[in-house]
Short mmCIF file of C-alpha atoms in Angstrom, two decimals:
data_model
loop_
_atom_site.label_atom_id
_atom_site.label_comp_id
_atom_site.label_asym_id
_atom_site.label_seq_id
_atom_site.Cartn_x
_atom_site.Cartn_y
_atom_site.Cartn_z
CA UNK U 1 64.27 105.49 225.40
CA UNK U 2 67.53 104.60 224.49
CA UNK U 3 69.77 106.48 222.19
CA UNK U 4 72.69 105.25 219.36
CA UNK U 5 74.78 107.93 218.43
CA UNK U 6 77.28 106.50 215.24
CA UNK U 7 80.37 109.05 214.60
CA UNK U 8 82.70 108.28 211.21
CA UNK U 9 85.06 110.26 209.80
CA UNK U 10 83.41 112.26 206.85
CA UNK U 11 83.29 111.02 203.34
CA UNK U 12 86.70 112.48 202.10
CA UNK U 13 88.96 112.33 205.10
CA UNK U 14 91.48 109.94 205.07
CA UNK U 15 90.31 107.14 207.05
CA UNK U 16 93.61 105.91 208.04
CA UNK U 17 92.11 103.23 210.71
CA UNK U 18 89.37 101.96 208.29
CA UNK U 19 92.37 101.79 205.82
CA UNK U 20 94.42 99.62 208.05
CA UNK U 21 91.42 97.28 208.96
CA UNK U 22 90.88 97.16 204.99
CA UNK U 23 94.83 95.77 204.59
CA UNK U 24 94.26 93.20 207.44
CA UNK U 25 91.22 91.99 205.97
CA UNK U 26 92.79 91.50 202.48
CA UNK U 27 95.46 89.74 204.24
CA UNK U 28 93.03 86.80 205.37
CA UNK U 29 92.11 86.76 202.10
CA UNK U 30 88.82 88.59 202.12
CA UNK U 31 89.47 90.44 198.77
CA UNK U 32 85.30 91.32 198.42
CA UNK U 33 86.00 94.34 200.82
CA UNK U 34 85.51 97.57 199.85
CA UNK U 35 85.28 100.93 201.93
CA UNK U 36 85.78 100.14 205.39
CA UNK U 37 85.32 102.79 207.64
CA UNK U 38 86.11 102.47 211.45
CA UNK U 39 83.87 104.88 213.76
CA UNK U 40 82.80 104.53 217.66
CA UNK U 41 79.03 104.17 219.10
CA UNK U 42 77.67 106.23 221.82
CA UNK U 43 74.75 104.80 223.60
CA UNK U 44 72.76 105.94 226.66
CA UNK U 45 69.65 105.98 228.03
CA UNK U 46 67.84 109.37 227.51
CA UNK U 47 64.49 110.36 230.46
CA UNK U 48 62.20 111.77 227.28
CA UNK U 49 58.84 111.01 226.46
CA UNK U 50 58.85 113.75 223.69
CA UNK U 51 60.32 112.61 220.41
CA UNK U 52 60.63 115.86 218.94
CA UNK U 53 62.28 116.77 222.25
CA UNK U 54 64.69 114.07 222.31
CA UNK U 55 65.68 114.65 218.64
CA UNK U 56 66.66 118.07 219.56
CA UNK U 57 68.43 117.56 222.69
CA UNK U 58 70.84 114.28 221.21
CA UNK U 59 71.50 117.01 218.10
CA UNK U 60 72.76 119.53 220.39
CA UNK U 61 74.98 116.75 222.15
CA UNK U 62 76.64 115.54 218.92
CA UNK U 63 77.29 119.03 217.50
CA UNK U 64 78.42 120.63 220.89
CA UNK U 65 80.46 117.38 221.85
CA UNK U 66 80.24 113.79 220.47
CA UNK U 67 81.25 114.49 217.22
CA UNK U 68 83.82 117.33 215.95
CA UNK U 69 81.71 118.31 212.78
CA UNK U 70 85.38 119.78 211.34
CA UNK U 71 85.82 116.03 210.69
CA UNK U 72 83.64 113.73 211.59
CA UNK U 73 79.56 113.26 210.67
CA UNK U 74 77.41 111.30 213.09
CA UNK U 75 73.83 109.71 212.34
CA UNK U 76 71.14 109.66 215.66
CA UNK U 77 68.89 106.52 216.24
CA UNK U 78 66.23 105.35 219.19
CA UNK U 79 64.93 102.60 220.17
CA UNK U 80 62.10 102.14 222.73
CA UNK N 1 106.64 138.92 232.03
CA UNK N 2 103.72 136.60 233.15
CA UNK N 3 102.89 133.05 231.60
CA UNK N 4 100.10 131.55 233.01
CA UNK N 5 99.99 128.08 232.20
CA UNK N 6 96.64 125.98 232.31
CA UNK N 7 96.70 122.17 233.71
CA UNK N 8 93.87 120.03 233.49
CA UNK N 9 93.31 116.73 234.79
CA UNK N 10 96.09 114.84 232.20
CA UNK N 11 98.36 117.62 231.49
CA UNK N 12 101.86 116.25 231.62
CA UNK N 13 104.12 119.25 230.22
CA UNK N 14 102.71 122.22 232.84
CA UNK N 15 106.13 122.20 234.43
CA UNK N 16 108.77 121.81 231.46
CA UNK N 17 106.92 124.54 229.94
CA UNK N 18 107.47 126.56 233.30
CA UNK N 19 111.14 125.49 233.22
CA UNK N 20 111.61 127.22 229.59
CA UNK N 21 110.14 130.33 229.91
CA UNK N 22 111.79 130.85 233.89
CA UNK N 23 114.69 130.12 232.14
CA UNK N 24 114.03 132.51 229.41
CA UNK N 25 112.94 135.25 232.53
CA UNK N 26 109.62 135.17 232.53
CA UNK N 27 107.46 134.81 235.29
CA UNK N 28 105.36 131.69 235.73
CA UNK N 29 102.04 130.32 237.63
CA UNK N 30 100.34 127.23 236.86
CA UNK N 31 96.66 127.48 236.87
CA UNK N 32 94.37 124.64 237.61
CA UNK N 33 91.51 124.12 235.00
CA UNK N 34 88.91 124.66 238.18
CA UNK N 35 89.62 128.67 238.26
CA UNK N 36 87.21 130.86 236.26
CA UNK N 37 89.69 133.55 235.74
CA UNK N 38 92.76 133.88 233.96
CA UNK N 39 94.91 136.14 236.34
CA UNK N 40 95.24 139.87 235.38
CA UNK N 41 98.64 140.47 235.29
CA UNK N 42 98.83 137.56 232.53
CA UNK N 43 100.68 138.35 229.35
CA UNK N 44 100.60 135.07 227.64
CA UNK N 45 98.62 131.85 228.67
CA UNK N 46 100.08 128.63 227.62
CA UNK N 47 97.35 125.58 227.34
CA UNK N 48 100.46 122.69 227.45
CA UNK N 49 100.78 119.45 226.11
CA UNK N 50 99.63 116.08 227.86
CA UNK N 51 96.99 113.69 227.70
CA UNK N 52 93.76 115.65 228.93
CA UNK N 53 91.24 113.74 230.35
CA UNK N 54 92.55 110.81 229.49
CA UNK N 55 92.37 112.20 225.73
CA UNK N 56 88.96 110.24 225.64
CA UNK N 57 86.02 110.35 223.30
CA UNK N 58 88.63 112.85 221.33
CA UNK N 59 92.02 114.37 222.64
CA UNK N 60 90.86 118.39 223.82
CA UNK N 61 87.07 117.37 223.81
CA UNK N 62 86.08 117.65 227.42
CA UNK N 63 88.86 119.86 228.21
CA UNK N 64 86.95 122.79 226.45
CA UNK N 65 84.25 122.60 228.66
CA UNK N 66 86.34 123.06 231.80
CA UNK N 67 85.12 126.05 233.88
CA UNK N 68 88.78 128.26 233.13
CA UNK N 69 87.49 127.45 229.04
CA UNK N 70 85.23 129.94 229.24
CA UNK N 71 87.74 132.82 230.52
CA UNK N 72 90.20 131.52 227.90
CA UNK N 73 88.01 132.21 225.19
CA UNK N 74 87.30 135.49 226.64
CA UNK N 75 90.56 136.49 226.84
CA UNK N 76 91.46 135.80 223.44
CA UNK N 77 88.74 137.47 221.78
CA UNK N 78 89.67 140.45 224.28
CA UNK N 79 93.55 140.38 222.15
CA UNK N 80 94.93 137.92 225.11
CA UNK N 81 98.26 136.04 223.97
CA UNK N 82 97.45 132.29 223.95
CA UNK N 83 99.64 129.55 222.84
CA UNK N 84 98.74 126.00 222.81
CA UNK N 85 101.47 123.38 222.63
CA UNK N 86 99.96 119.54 221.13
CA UNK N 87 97.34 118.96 223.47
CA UNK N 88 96.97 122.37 224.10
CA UNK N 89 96.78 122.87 220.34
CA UNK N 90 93.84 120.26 220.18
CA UNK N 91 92.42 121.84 222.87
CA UNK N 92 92.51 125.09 221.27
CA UNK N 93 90.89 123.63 218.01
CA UNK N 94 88.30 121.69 219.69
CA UNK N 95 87.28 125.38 221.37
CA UNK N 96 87.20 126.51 218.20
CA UNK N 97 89.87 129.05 218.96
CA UNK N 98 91.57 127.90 216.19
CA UNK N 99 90.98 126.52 212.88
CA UNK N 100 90.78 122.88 211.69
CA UNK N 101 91.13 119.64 213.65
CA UNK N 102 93.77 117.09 214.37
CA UNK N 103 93.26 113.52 213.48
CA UNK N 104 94.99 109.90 214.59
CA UNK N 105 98.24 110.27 212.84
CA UNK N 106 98.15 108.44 209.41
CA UNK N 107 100.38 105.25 210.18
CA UNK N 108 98.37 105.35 213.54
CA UNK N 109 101.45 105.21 215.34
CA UNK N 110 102.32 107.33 218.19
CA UNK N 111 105.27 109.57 217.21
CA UNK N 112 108.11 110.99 219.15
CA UNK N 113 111.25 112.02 218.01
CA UNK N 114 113.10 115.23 217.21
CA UNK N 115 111.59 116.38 213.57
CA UNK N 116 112.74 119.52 211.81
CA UNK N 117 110.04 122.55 211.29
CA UNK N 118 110.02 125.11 208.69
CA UNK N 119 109.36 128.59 208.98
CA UNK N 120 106.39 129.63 206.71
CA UNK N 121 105.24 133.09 208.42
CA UNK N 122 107.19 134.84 210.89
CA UNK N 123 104.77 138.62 210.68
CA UNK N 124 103.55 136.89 213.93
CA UNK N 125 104.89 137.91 218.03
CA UNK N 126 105.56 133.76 218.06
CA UNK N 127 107.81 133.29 215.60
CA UNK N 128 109.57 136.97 214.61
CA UNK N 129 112.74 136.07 216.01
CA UNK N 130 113.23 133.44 213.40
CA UNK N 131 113.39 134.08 209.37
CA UNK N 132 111.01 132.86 206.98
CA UNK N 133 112.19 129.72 205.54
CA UNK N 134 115.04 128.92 208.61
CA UNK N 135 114.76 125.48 209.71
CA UNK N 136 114.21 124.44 213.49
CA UNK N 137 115.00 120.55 215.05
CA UNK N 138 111.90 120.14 217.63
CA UNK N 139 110.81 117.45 219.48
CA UNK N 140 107.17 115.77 218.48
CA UNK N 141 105.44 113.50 220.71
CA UNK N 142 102.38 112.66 219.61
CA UNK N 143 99.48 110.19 218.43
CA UNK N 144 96.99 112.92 217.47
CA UNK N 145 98.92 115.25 215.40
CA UNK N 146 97.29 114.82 211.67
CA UNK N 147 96.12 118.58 210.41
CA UNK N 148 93.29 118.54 208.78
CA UNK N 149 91.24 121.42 207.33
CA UNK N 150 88.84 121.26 204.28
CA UNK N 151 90.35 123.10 200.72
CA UNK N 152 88.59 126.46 201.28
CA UNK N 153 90.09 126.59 205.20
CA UNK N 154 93.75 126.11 204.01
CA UNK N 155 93.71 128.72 201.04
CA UNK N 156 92.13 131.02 204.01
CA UNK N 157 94.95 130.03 206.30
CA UNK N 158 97.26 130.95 203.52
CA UNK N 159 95.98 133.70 202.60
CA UNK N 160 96.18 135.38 205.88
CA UNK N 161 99.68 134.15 206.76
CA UNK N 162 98.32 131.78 209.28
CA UNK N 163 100.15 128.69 208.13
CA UNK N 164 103.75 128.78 210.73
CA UNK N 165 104.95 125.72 210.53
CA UNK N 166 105.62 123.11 208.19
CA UNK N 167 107.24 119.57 208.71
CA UNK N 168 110.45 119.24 206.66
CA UNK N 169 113.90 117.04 206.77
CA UNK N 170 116.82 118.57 207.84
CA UNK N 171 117.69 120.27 204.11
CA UNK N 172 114.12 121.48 204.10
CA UNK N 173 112.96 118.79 201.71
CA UNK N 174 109.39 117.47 201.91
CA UNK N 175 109.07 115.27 204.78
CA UNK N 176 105.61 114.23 206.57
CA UNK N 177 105.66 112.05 209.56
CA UNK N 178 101.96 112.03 210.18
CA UNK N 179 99.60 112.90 207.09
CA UNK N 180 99.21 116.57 208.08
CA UNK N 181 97.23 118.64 205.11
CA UNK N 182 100.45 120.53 203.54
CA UNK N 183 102.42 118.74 206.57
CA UNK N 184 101.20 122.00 208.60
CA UNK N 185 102.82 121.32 211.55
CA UNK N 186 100.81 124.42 213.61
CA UNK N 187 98.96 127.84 212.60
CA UNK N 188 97.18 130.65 213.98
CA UNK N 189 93.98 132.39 214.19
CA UNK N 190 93.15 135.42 211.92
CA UNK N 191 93.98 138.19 214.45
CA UNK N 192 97.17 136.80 215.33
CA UNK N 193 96.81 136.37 218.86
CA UNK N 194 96.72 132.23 218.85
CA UNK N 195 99.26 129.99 218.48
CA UNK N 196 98.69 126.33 218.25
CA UNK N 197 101.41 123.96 217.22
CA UNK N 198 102.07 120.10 217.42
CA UNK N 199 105.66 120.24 217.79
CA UNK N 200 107.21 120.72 221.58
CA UNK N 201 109.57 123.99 221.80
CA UNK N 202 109.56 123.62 225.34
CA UNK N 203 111.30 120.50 225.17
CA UNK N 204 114.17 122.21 223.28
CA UNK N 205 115.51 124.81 225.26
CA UNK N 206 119.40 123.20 226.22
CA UNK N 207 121.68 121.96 223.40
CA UNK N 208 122.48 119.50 225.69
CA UNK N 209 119.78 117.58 225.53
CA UNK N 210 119.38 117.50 222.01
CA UNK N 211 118.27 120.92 220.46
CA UNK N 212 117.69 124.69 221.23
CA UNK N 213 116.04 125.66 218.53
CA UNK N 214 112.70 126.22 220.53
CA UNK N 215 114.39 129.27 222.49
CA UNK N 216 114.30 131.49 219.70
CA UNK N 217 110.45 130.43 219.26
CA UNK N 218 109.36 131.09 223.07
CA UNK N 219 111.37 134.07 223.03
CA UNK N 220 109.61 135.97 220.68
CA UNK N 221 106.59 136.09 223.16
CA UNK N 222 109.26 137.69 225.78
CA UNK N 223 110.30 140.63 223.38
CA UNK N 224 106.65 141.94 222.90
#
């Protein structure tokens, strides 16, 4: 299966990015814009028939790695 | 003396940092991130600046799982010195050697330029040479260098003296080149044993090339 790891910045820290991508789409005159927040996506291909498994195992990788839970919050998808 | 400083794939300011403390009269090695051991006879270990692994996914993320991590972290919970100088200090956070994170700097430009520091604790080995409130002209050279740490971490940094630097102007009035919480320009841990700051010292040792205000900081690890 394949897995899509999101990581933002959590609700409350200054999104300074998203902020500047908020002023440049004002600037073309896109003024129905509202809370733009600018993360990265981690995909890859994970070798695990069990779900359960999997869910535990791309956990682990975002706490221990792919996302610094000090300031950032991640979500965890898959799709077969 | 003995200053063992780490270099990982990236690290750009290994051999400045030797330069300052050999010319403060310290002893120096540079130890390759490979090694498993930080040497015995080391009395302070200096993770310097640079661009670790490429600073990708997040600058000091894969450095903390290099193999000579693991003996870093034992060392400082064993009472080992440990300074870590903008990467470094990332590095140290990511490890969770330190507390709090550093974010893309708030006007997401990369920054570097000489920036005065204020004293906020000197009851520390780094910084008792200088006087609480005296004001330092250091170099900054960074992209990363936005403190953050949530409301209940800061009034714990506070209140046990582990705020050391704040970002000021030359007077000592407010000034905050890249969003820092408080403009906390570096801290340490509880027990007092690790340093992180954004600011170089290093690269302020001779007058002559602009300021040597970071002597008095680096020398303070010398007069144990």
């Amino acid at each position: 299966m394949k897995a899509v790891v999101n990581v933002f910045l959590k609700a409350g820290v200054l999104d300074s990015q998203g902020k500047a991508v908020h002023h440049a789409l004002e600037s073309l005159h896109f003024n129905n814009v509202s809370n733009v927040r600018v993360g990265k996506q981690i995909i890859f291909n994970l070798d695990e028939s069990d779900e359960q498994k999997a869910v535990t195992d791309v956990t682990k990788m975002c706490e221990e790695l792919l996302a610094n839970t000090v300031i950032e919050d991640y979500t965890i998808e898959f799709v077969k | 003396m003995k200053v063992t400083i780490l270099q990982f794939p990236g690290t750009n300011c290994e051999y400045d940092t030797e330069h300052a403390f050999k010319s403060l009269g310290a002893k120096t090695e540079i130890l390759w991130h490979k090694s498993e051991s930080v040497p015995t006879d080391t009395d302070l270990l200096v993770v310097a600046g640079g661009f670790s692994y490429g600073d990708y996914l997040r600058s000091g993320a894969i450095a903390k799982f290099s193999p000579v991590m693991r003996a870093v972290t034992k060392y400082a919970n064993e009472g080992g010195k440990v300074l870590g100088i903008c990467n470094g200090f990332q590095v140290l956070t990511e490890a969770g050697l330190l507390p709090g994170a550093l974010k893309r700097n708030e006007s997401l430009h990369f920054l570097s330029k000489h920036h005065h520091l204020k004293v906020v604790n000197n009851d520390n080995i780094f910084l008792k040479e200088l006087e609480n409130g005296n004001i330092v002209n250091i170099p900054i050279a960074h992209h990363d260098g936005n403190y953050y740490i949530d409301e209940d971490g800061l009034k714990e940094l506070y209140a046990n003296n582990q705020v050391l630097l704040r970002y000021c102007g030359a007077d000592g009035e407010e000034k905050n080149p890249n969003g820092s919480v408080d403009a906390i320009a570096g801290v340490c841990n509880k027990t007092k044993n690790v340093f992180g700051l954004m600011p170089h010292p290093e690269r302020a040792m001779e007058a002559l090339l602009g300021s040597s205000d970071g002597v008095k900081m680096l020398q303070g690890f010398l007069e144990a």
